[in-house]
XYZ file of C-alpha atoms in Angstrom:
376
model
C -3.962 -5.683 25.827
C -6.919 -6.897 23.683
C -8.003 -10.441 24.402
C -10.089 -12.975 22.527
C -12.885 -12.506 25.083
C -12.929 -8.763 24.522
C -13.035 -9.292 20.769
C -16.027 -11.647 21.238
C -17.821 -9.016 23.419
C -17.229 -6.274 20.913
C -18.539 -8.422 18.025
C -21.709 -9.393 19.998
C -22.447 -5.706 20.805
C -21.886 -4.580 17.252
C -24.181 -7.252 15.688
C -26.876 -6.734 18.236
C -27.098 -3.017 17.510
C -27.309 -3.699 13.726
C -30.192 -6.178 13.890
C -33.017 -5.608 16.443
C -33.961 -8.604 18.500
C -30.733 -10.438 17.814
C -29.237 -9.792 21.245
C -30.978 -12.724 22.951
C -30.096 -15.149 20.215
C -26.470 -14.064 20.263
C -26.372 -14.408 24.058
C -27.535 -17.931 23.851
C -25.081 -18.800 21.117
C -22.111 -17.354 22.874
C -23.274 -18.755 26.186
C -23.098 -22.307 24.785
C -19.729 -21.501 23.321
C -18.396 -20.313 26.687
C -19.613 -23.533 28.312
C -17.649 -25.553 25.811
C -20.554 -26.470 23.553
C -19.637 -24.126 20.747
C -18.910 -25.800 17.441
C -16.586 -24.469 14.765
C -18.426 -22.193 12.422
C -17.527 -19.792 9.677
C -18.588 -16.149 10.006
C -19.929 -16.255 6.470
C -20.164 -18.608 3.506
C -17.350 -16.859 1.605
C -13.840 -18.302 1.914
C -11.456 -16.517 4.297
C -7.713 -16.098 4.536
C -5.627 -15.258 7.615
C -2.241 -13.713 6.836
C 0.600 -13.360 9.296
C 3.818 -11.419 8.579
C 6.720 -12.815 10.652
C 10.150 -11.504 11.601
C 9.095 -7.908 12.218
C 11.684 -5.881 14.185
C 15.035 -5.626 12.354
C 14.179 -3.801 9.197
C 12.343 -0.523 9.764
C 11.667 0.394 6.163
C 10.231 -2.994 5.159
C 8.516 -3.307 8.550
C 6.570 -0.080 7.948
C 5.848 -1.169 4.399
C 4.386 -4.456 5.761
C 2.286 -2.637 8.360
C 0.840 -0.489 5.506
C -0.460 -3.505 3.612
C -4.257 -3.278 3.174
C -6.554 -5.574 5.113
C -6.747 -7.336 8.439
C -3.213 -8.692 8.556
C -1.411 -9.854 11.731
C 2.217 -9.065 12.603
C 4.538 -11.304 14.568
C 7.221 -9.113 16.183
C 10.620 -10.448 17.274
C 11.475 -9.383 20.865
C 14.532 -7.302 21.829
C 15.128 -6.057 18.298
C 15.878 -2.456 17.250
C 12.399 -1.643 15.951
C 10.157 -4.136 17.803
C 8.268 -1.559 19.868
C 8.049 1.054 17.230
C 6.630 -1.316 14.627
C 4.217 -2.953 17.142
C 2.871 0.450 18.025
C 2.492 1.349 14.319
C 0.598 -1.843 13.602
C -1.707 -1.304 16.628
C -2.415 2.253 15.518
C -3.695 0.896 12.211
C -5.996 -1.544 13.974
C -3.840 -4.578 13.116
C -3.172 -7.592 15.333
C 0.177 -7.734 17.146
C 1.815 -11.010 18.212
C 4.984 -12.075 19.862
C 7.272 -13.991 17.425
C 8.907 -16.109 20.150
C 12.398 -17.297 19.126
C 12.891 -21.039 19.720
C 15.722 -23.456 19.099
C 15.778 -25.507 15.871
C 17.172 -28.718 14.648
C 19.558 -26.897 12.211
C 21.274 -25.153 15.163
C 20.645 -21.720 13.608
C 20.719 -18.744 15.951
C 17.096 -17.630 16.520
C 18.042 -14.286 18.101
C 17.623 -12.546 21.478
C 15.238 -14.161 23.955
C 15.521 -17.686 22.572
C 13.613 -20.381 24.390
C 15.467 -23.697 24.519
C 15.110 -27.255 25.871
C 18.093 -26.751 28.186
C 16.142 -24.153 30.242
C 14.615 -25.059 33.646
C 11.112 -23.806 34.435
C 12.263 -20.571 36.181
C 14.671 -19.613 33.380
C 12.041 -20.424 30.711
C 9.357 -18.411 32.382
C 11.623 -15.430 32.899
C 12.716 -15.354 29.247
C 9.125 -15.683 28.016
C 7.812 -12.923 30.299
C 10.601 -10.564 29.228
C 9.812 -11.189 25.568
C 6.116 -10.563 26.097
C 6.858 -7.377 28.011
C 8.981 -6.135 25.091
C 6.105 -6.187 22.670
C 3.333 -3.589 23.272
C -0.336 -4.452 22.541
C 0.515 -8.183 22.140
C -2.559 -10.372 21.542
C -1.000 -13.745 20.711
C 2.171 -15.777 20.183
C 3.712 -17.816 17.437
C 7.091 -19.540 17.132
C 10.120 -18.199 15.307
C 11.987 -21.246 13.971
C 11.403 -23.789 16.808
C 11.687 -27.082 14.940
C 13.418 -28.431 18.024
C 11.532 -26.794 20.859
C 8.060 -27.325 19.485
C 8.697 -31.078 19.767
C 9.255 -30.662 23.528
C 5.903 -31.376 25.139
C 7.068 -30.283 28.626
C 8.218 -26.838 27.574
C 5.218 -26.397 25.245
C 3.125 -26.974 28.336
C 5.029 -24.269 30.216
C 4.469 -21.932 27.273
C 0.707 -22.605 26.954
C 0.188 -22.098 30.690
C 1.613 -18.562 30.489
C -0.323 -17.886 27.267
C -3.516 -19.059 28.903
C -2.914 -16.857 31.989
C -2.685 -13.837 29.812
C -5.654 -14.833 27.656
C -3.628 -14.797 24.437
C -3.933 -17.013 21.402
C -1.234 -19.196 19.798
C -0.369 -19.913 16.178
C 1.858 -22.882 15.356
C 4.132 -21.855 12.500
C 4.636 -25.598 11.849
C 8.321 -25.565 11.125
C 8.269 -29.338 11.743
C 5.687 -31.971 11.183
C 6.604 -33.365 14.681
C 5.345 -30.217 16.492
C 3.144 -30.798 19.483
C 2.438 -27.024 19.995
C -1.103 -27.004 18.617
C -1.997 -30.172 20.452
C -0.679 -28.686 23.735
C -2.575 -25.471 23.083
C -5.855 -27.377 22.657
C -5.223 -29.380 25.840
C -4.894 -26.098 27.783
C -7.933 -24.455 26.155
C -5.768 -21.937 24.296
C -7.414 -20.642 21.033
C -5.049 -21.781 18.354
C -4.448 -22.154 14.649
C -1.721 -23.706 12.498
C 0.055 -22.450 9.381
C -1.116 -23.921 6.087
C 1.135 -22.142 3.565
C 4.565 -20.445 3.688
C 4.487 -17.691 1.110
C 8.190 -17.154 0.634
C 9.863 -20.526 1.386
C 11.662 -19.738 -1.962
C 12.248 -16.056 -2.549
C 11.655 -15.500 -6.199
C 8.688 -13.666 -7.803
C 7.387 -16.805 -9.439
C 7.650 -18.885 -6.300
C 5.864 -16.424 -4.015
C 3.090 -15.933 -6.552
C 2.701 -19.743 -6.896
C 2.474 -19.961 -3.081
C -0.235 -17.324 -3.007
C -2.146 -19.248 -5.658
C -1.916 -22.331 -3.412
C -3.227 -20.297 -0.514
C -6.229 -19.092 -2.556
C -7.021 -22.658 -3.695
C -6.842 -24.018 -0.169
C -9.221 -21.266 1.065
C -11.715 -22.010 -1.692
C -11.489 -25.743 -1.040
C -11.552 -25.760 2.773
C -13.316 -22.469 3.574
C -10.243 -21.049 5.239
C -6.440 -21.064 5.020
C -3.631 -19.520 7.085
C -0.455 -18.153 5.502
C 2.785 -16.867 6.903
C 5.117 -14.557 5.001
C 8.100 -12.346 5.855
C 8.967 -8.640 5.153
C 11.134 -9.421 2.144
C 10.905 -7.121 -0.832
C 9.749 -9.932 -3.130
C 6.943 -10.906 -0.732
C 5.805 -7.350 -0.134
C 5.768 -6.699 -3.874
C 3.536 -9.674 -4.477
C 1.161 -8.844 -1.541
C 0.732 -5.227 -2.580
C -0.365 -6.386 -6.005
C -2.488 -9.401 -5.056
C -4.287 -8.560 -1.794
C -6.666 -6.250 -3.720
C -7.574 -9.174 -5.982
C -9.074 -11.218 -3.136
C -12.349 -9.242 -2.996
C -13.001 -9.943 -6.707
C -12.406 -13.625 -6.060
C -14.966 -13.585 -3.212
C -12.350 -14.198 -0.486
C -12.207 -12.162 2.722
C -8.956 -11.339 4.586
C -9.640 -11.810 8.303
C -7.585 -11.270 11.421
C -6.516 -14.069 13.741
C -8.926 -13.122 16.540
C -11.886 -12.862 14.057
C -11.149 -16.294 12.592
C -10.742 -17.838 16.060
C -14.204 -16.487 17.104
C -15.634 -17.798 13.853
C -14.124 -21.225 14.634
C -15.726 -21.160 18.124
C -12.305 -20.908 19.754
C -12.651 -18.504 22.642
C -11.754 -18.717 26.331
C -14.541 -20.373 28.317
C -14.501 -17.701 30.987
C -15.200 -14.176 29.716
C -13.157 -12.524 32.483
C -9.350 -12.743 32.159
C -7.232 -14.335 34.878
C -7.375 -12.635 38.241
C -4.025 -10.829 37.558
C -1.299 -10.771 35.003
C 1.959 -11.888 36.652
C 3.940 -8.832 37.540
C 7.132 -8.356 35.482
C 10.050 -6.720 37.293
C 12.485 -5.022 34.937
C 15.915 -4.778 36.523
C 17.766 -1.512 36.820
C 19.985 -0.860 33.863
C 23.304 0.833 34.287
C 25.037 3.102 31.732
C 27.366 0.167 31.003
C 24.397 -1.916 29.949
C 23.237 0.755 27.530
C 26.757 1.157 26.042
C 26.760 -2.591 25.433
C 23.314 -2.347 23.788
C 24.446 0.398 21.463
C 27.380 -1.757 20.322
C 25.138 -4.779 19.769
C 22.418 -2.947 17.996
C 24.780 -1.509 15.438
C 24.836 -4.998 14.006
C 22.070 -6.435 11.850
C 21.767 -10.201 11.486
C 19.477 -11.936 9.044
C 19.003 -15.717 9.015
C 16.438 -17.382 6.842
C 14.257 -19.611 9.040
C 12.597 -21.497 6.290
C 15.027 -22.313 3.495
C 18.433 -24.063 4.313
C 19.943 -23.014 0.994
C 19.849 -19.284 1.732
C 23.307 -18.087 2.812
C 23.424 -16.829 6.427
C 25.108 -13.465 6.554
C 25.992 -10.713 8.923
C 26.401 -7.106 7.959
C 28.109 -4.757 10.392
C 27.569 -1.005 10.280
C 30.797 0.953 10.663
C 30.174 4.040 12.794
C 33.082 5.999 11.247
C 32.722 4.913 7.581
C 30.485 7.392 5.632
C 30.719 5.399 2.382
C 29.840 2.025 3.985
C 31.847 -0.062 1.573
C 31.808 -3.824 1.493
C 33.315 -5.236 4.635
C 34.334 -8.852 3.892
C 33.992 -11.796 1.559
C 30.961 -13.065 3.431
C 29.029 -9.994 2.451
C 30.154 -10.343 -1.138
C 28.804 -13.852 -1.238
C 25.501 -12.545 0.079
C 25.046 -10.000 -2.731
C 22.355 -12.033 -4.622
C 20.227 -11.725 -1.492
C 21.095 -8.016 -0.862
C 17.511 -6.920 -1.391
C 16.621 -8.574 1.949
C 19.236 -6.666 3.872
C 18.270 -3.301 5.498
C 19.623 -0.272 3.681
C 22.711 0.482 5.765
C 22.698 4.286 5.489
C 18.983 4.417 6.385
C 19.302 1.895 9.138
C 22.145 3.765 10.737
C 20.209 7.021 10.676
C 17.011 5.501 11.931
C 18.734 3.884 14.866
C 19.735 7.289 16.157
C 16.011 8.053 16.724
C 15.477 5.059 19.017
C 15.332 5.836 22.758
C 17.800 3.072 23.465
C 20.529 5.043 21.560
C 19.775 8.484 23.031
C 22.929 10.123 24.335
C 21.246 10.986 27.621
C 21.639 7.369 28.597
C 25.425 7.810 28.546
C 27.996 9.355 30.757
C 29.408 12.804 29.827
C 32.506 11.276 28.390
C 30.536 8.766 26.335
C 28.350 11.630 25.030
C 31.454 13.321 23.626
C 32.571 10.087 21.992
C 29.052 9.578 20.582
C 28.946 13.117 19.101
C 32.387 12.662 17.555
C 31.404 9.355 16.013
C 28.147 10.705 14.481
C 29.278 14.065 13.157
């Protein structure tokens, strides 16, 4: 796990080796920062943009496409999803920042997905759910909220969240799904390096809307020196980013990762060494019945738009024994205008067979026969 402190140490070593005699000056500067005297600074005079892609984990094809975007982009991965670990590892291998996209309850009563944190949880249940979610995402460096317009108003549970984030020396980004959020305030009170979202790139999923949102992002960066944007792995968003990220250099704007921007802002943990020990996570033994249940659940893809209430919520079920994968019900027919945002069913079904959770060796001999018959 890479922490903000480790990132700061690496940056100091790299700069010291490039410019002779700079080591002492950097030591003094970072020393003041660690004592709490560091003031927010920009790494350079050029405007910077931090870009986070949320909702990674359900769609393998678009997830890999997002990971391959150029530049220092960060990826917020949903826990307990079919491709969470595979996509987190792919992002890490490309030197990108990996985050936990923690599902939280919202005022619209939409279903955030597995591992949801809610105001009804007591401390023990809350901590257990959060630790399991963090354990599910390899190479995690930070956390941001998925939905959460209800929970991020709960100062008590935001305090519980920040205490665990601080123990692990992670950062936090407030997705700002409500103006009443106390998440960033609570993070600052606990000394957690944090940022807040400035622009949603795909609040409205049309080519003109996402391009206009990107223009807004560029203007805010030029005006304020920095801006933070959140997007999602929708085709329309990825098309726009693939075309427009290369334009940033010509505009004199740098794309920076979350840890790099936090260091530039002087937001680092005051103690260089992490906490004495990361709380041990005990993973319970899982029976064959558990894995059979998982296989049934993960042959179902759900997609709910977290940012735009007018988008129709839909559920598409993959039929194991239907090779032509025809339309299943009227709900799916109503969702046809948004079909581009739904994983390709044939590819999704094939890709799921390569996941360890679906391997026949997890099953009993009888279940292996059923599995083979269903996938011939």
